Amino acid sequence: DGVEGTPENKERAVGEAMTARAIALSYYQGLGPPDLCCLTKLFVRAWLPMETSVPPVGYYHWVVGADCSCPAAVSTYIDALVRAQRRPQWYASGEYKVTKA
């Protein structure tokens, strides 16, 4: 369920990383903390794909040195993350899809 080459942390509740970062922002001086990238993923079953009983899962990682000066650069980074999403094994019952970034 991870992204190839990117160490991800799993949230206990979707959005908790953004809340913690917002609280901690006042403690940083200078350039501030690294950029936070949050992804919400949903497990889509190979069978019964319309089943929505599985809740979405939040993942986050820190980014240093990414170009955030324009929306196109951020979009390119997120597109690269989605494309690097690990594919399930052949025997898996489904896969994780990025639903929100």
PDB file of C-alpha atoms in Angstrom:
ATOM      1  CA  ASP A   1       0.000   0.000   0.000  1.00  0.00           C
ATOM      2  CA  GLY A   2       3.050   2.283  -0.035  1.00  0.00           C
ATOM      3  CA  VAL A   3       4.736   4.484  -2.596  1.00  0.00           C
ATOM      4  CA  GLU A   4       7.976   3.121  -4.080  1.00  0.00           C
ATOM      5  CA  GLY A   5      10.999   5.015  -2.739  1.00  0.00           C
ATOM      6  CA  THR A   6       9.019   7.155  -0.279  1.00  0.00           C
ATOM      7  CA  PRO A   7       8.877   6.360   3.441  1.00  0.00           C
ATOM      8  CA  GLU A   8       5.267   6.947   4.468  1.00  0.00           C
ATOM      9  CA  ASN A   9       3.710   7.211   7.912  1.00  0.00           C
ATOM     10  CA  LYS A  10       0.202   5.962   8.552  1.00  0.00           C
ATOM     11  CA  GLU A  11      -2.247   8.217  10.386  1.00  0.00           C
ATOM     12  CA  ARG A  12      -4.456   6.852  13.145  1.00  0.00           C
ATOM     13  CA  ALA A  13      -7.208   9.198  11.934  1.00  0.00           C
ATOM     14  CA  VAL A  14      -7.328  10.890   8.530  1.00  0.00           C
ATOM     15  CA  GLY A  15      -6.084  14.479   8.887  1.00  0.00           C
ATOM     16  CA  GLU A  16      -4.232  14.148  12.205  1.00  0.00           C
ATOM     17  CA  ALA A  17      -0.844  15.000  10.636  1.00  0.00           C
ATOM     18  CA  MET A  18      -2.175  18.294   9.269  1.00  0.00           C
ATOM     19  CA  THR A  19      -3.665  19.199  12.654  1.00  0.00           C
ATOM     20  CA  ALA A  20      -0.402  18.414  14.475  1.00  0.00           C
ATOM     21  CA  ARG A  21       1.597  20.452  11.942  1.00  0.00           C
ATOM     22  CA  ALA A  22      -0.754  23.441  12.274  1.00  0.00           C
ATOM     23  CA  ILE A  23      -0.324  23.396  16.059  1.00  0.00           C
ATOM     24  CA  ALA A  24       3.485  23.118  15.809  1.00  0.00           C
ATOM     25  CA  LEU A  25       3.945  25.897  13.204  1.00  0.00           C
ATOM     26  CA  SER A  26       4.237  28.624  15.824  1.00  0.00           C
ATOM     27  CA  TYR A  27       7.306  26.908  17.323  1.00  0.00           C
ATOM     28  CA  TYR A  28       9.342  27.027  14.092  1.00  0.00           C
ATOM     29  CA  GLN A  29      11.509  30.001  13.193  1.00  0.00           C
ATOM     30  CA  GLY A  30      13.339  30.870  10.004  1.00  0.00           C
ATOM     31  CA  LEU A  31      12.359  28.762   7.036  1.00  0.00           C
ATOM     32  CA  GLY A  32       9.960  26.649   9.066  1.00  0.00           C
ATOM     33  CA  PRO A  33       9.324  22.928   8.905  1.00  0.00           C
ATOM     34  CA  PRO A  34       9.593  20.740   5.807  1.00  0.00           C
ATOM     35  CA  ASP A  35       6.546  20.556   3.571  1.00  0.00           C
ATOM     36  CA  LEU A  36       3.947  17.985   4.582  1.00  0.00           C
ATOM     37  CA  CYS A  37       2.431  15.771   1.898  1.00  0.00           C
ATOM     38  CA  CYS A  38      -0.760  13.951   2.912  1.00  0.00           C
ATOM     39  CA  LEU A  39      -2.427  11.237   0.847  1.00  0.00           C
ATOM     40  CA  THR A  40      -5.742   9.555   1.517  1.00  0.00           C
ATOM     41  CA  LYS A  41      -5.970   6.044   0.119  1.00  0.00           C
ATOM     42  CA  LEU A  42      -8.897   3.693  -0.230  1.00  0.00           C
ATOM     43  CA  PHE A  43      -8.612  -0.076  -0.523  1.00  0.00           C
ATOM     44  CA  VAL A  44     -10.544  -1.155  -3.610  1.00  0.00           C
ATOM     45  CA  ARG A  45     -11.370  -4.837  -3.702  1.00  0.00           C
ATOM     46  CA  ALA A  46     -10.861  -6.824  -6.862  1.00  0.00           C
ATOM     47  CA  TRP A  47     -14.259  -8.415  -6.273  1.00  0.00           C
ATOM     48  CA  LEU A  48     -17.299  -6.375  -5.220  1.00  0.00           C
ATOM     49  CA  PRO A  49     -15.526  -3.071  -6.026  1.00  0.00           C
ATOM     50  CA  MET A  50     -18.573  -1.006  -5.035  1.00  0.00           C
ATOM     51  CA  GLU A  51     -18.289  -2.203  -1.429  1.00  0.00           C
ATOM     52  CA  THR A  52     -17.629   0.901   0.689  1.00  0.00           C
ATOM     53  CA  SER A  53     -17.295  -0.710   4.115  1.00  0.00           C
ATOM     54  CA  VAL A  54     -13.519  -0.173   4.124  1.00  0.00           C
ATOM     55  CA  PRO A  55     -12.720   3.317   5.487  1.00  0.00           C
ATOM     56  CA  PRO A  56     -10.075   5.505   3.826  1.00  0.00           C
ATOM     57  CA  VAL A  57      -6.577   5.515   5.344  1.00  0.00           C
ATOM     58  CA  GLY A  58      -4.390   8.604   5.713  1.00  0.00           C
ATOM     59  CA  TYR A  59      -0.666   8.545   4.952  1.00  0.00           C
ATOM     60  CA  TYR A  60       1.861  11.367   5.157  1.00  0.00           C
ATOM     61  CA  HIS A  61       5.520  12.101   4.526  1.00  0.00           C
ATOM     62  CA  TRP A  62       7.794  15.117   4.749  1.00  0.00           C
ATOM     63  CA  VAL A  63       9.219  16.761   1.632  1.00  0.00           C
ATOM     64  CA  VAL A  64      12.376  18.877   1.512  1.00  0.00           C
ATOM     65  CA  GLY A  65      13.506  20.721  -1.604  1.00  0.00           C
ATOM     66  CA  ALA A  66      10.348  20.300  -3.669  1.00  0.00           C
ATOM     67  CA  ASP A  67       9.346  23.188  -5.914  1.00  0.00           C
ATOM     68  CA  CYS A  68       6.112  24.599  -4.453  1.00  0.00           C
ATOM     69  CA  SER A  69       6.232  27.884  -6.357  1.00  0.00           C
ATOM     70  CA  CYS A  70       3.484  26.962  -8.815  1.00  0.00           C
ATOM     71  CA  PRO A  71       0.537  24.549  -8.907  1.00  0.00           C
ATOM     72  CA  ALA A  72       1.997  22.702 -11.914  1.00  0.00           C
ATOM     73  CA  ALA A  73       5.099  21.642  -9.968  1.00  0.00           C
ATOM     74  CA  VAL A  74       2.999  20.398  -7.041  1.00  0.00           C
ATOM     75  CA  SER A  75       0.695  18.568  -9.445  1.00  0.00           C
ATOM     76  CA  THR A  76       3.683  16.899 -11.102  1.00  0.00           C
ATOM     77  CA  TYR A  77       4.992  15.728  -7.710  1.00  0.00           C
ATOM     78  CA  ILE A  78       1.608  14.274  -6.727  1.00  0.00           C
ATOM     79  CA  ASP A  79       1.258  12.603 -10.137  1.00  0.00           C
ATOM     80  CA  ALA A  80       4.669  10.968  -9.617  1.00  0.00           C
ATOM     81  CA  LEU A  81       3.502   9.698  -6.212  1.00  0.00           C
ATOM     82  CA  VAL A  82       0.329   8.208  -7.677  1.00  0.00           C
ATOM     83  CA  ARG A  83       2.294   6.507 -10.465  1.00  0.00           C
ATOM     84  CA  ALA A  84       4.809   5.104  -7.937  1.00  0.00           C
ATOM     85  CA  GLN A  85       2.055   3.484  -5.865  1.00  0.00           C
ATOM     86  CA  ARG A  86       3.060  -0.132  -5.280  1.00  0.00           C
ATOM     87  CA  ARG A  87       1.082  -2.615  -7.338  1.00  0.00           C
ATOM     88  CA  PRO A  88      -0.493  -5.507  -5.473  1.00  0.00           C
ATOM     89  CA  GLN A  89       0.800  -9.053  -5.770  1.00  0.00           C
ATOM     90  CA  TRP A  90      -1.043 -11.313  -8.182  1.00  0.00           C
ATOM     91  CA  TYR A  91      -2.797 -13.050  -5.301  1.00  0.00           C
ATOM     92  CA  ALA A  92      -4.021  -9.865  -3.615  1.00  0.00           C
ATOM     93  CA  SER A  93      -7.738  -9.300  -3.184  1.00  0.00           C
ATOM     94  CA  GLY A  94      -7.504  -5.636  -4.197  1.00  0.00           C
ATOM     95  CA  GLU A  95      -5.301  -2.551  -4.237  1.00  0.00           C
ATOM     96  CA  TYR A  96      -4.970   0.888  -2.667  1.00  0.00           C
ATOM     97  CA  LYS A  97      -6.044   3.875  -4.770  1.00  0.00           C
ATOM     98  CA  VAL A  98      -5.068   7.463  -3.929  1.00  0.00           C
ATOM     99  CA  THR A  99      -8.341   9.351  -3.497  1.00  0.00           C
ATOM    100  CA  LYS A 100      -7.124  12.672  -2.091  1.00  0.00           C
ATOM    101  CA  ALA A 101      -3.799  14.520  -1.916  1.00  0.00           C
TER     102      ALA A 101
END
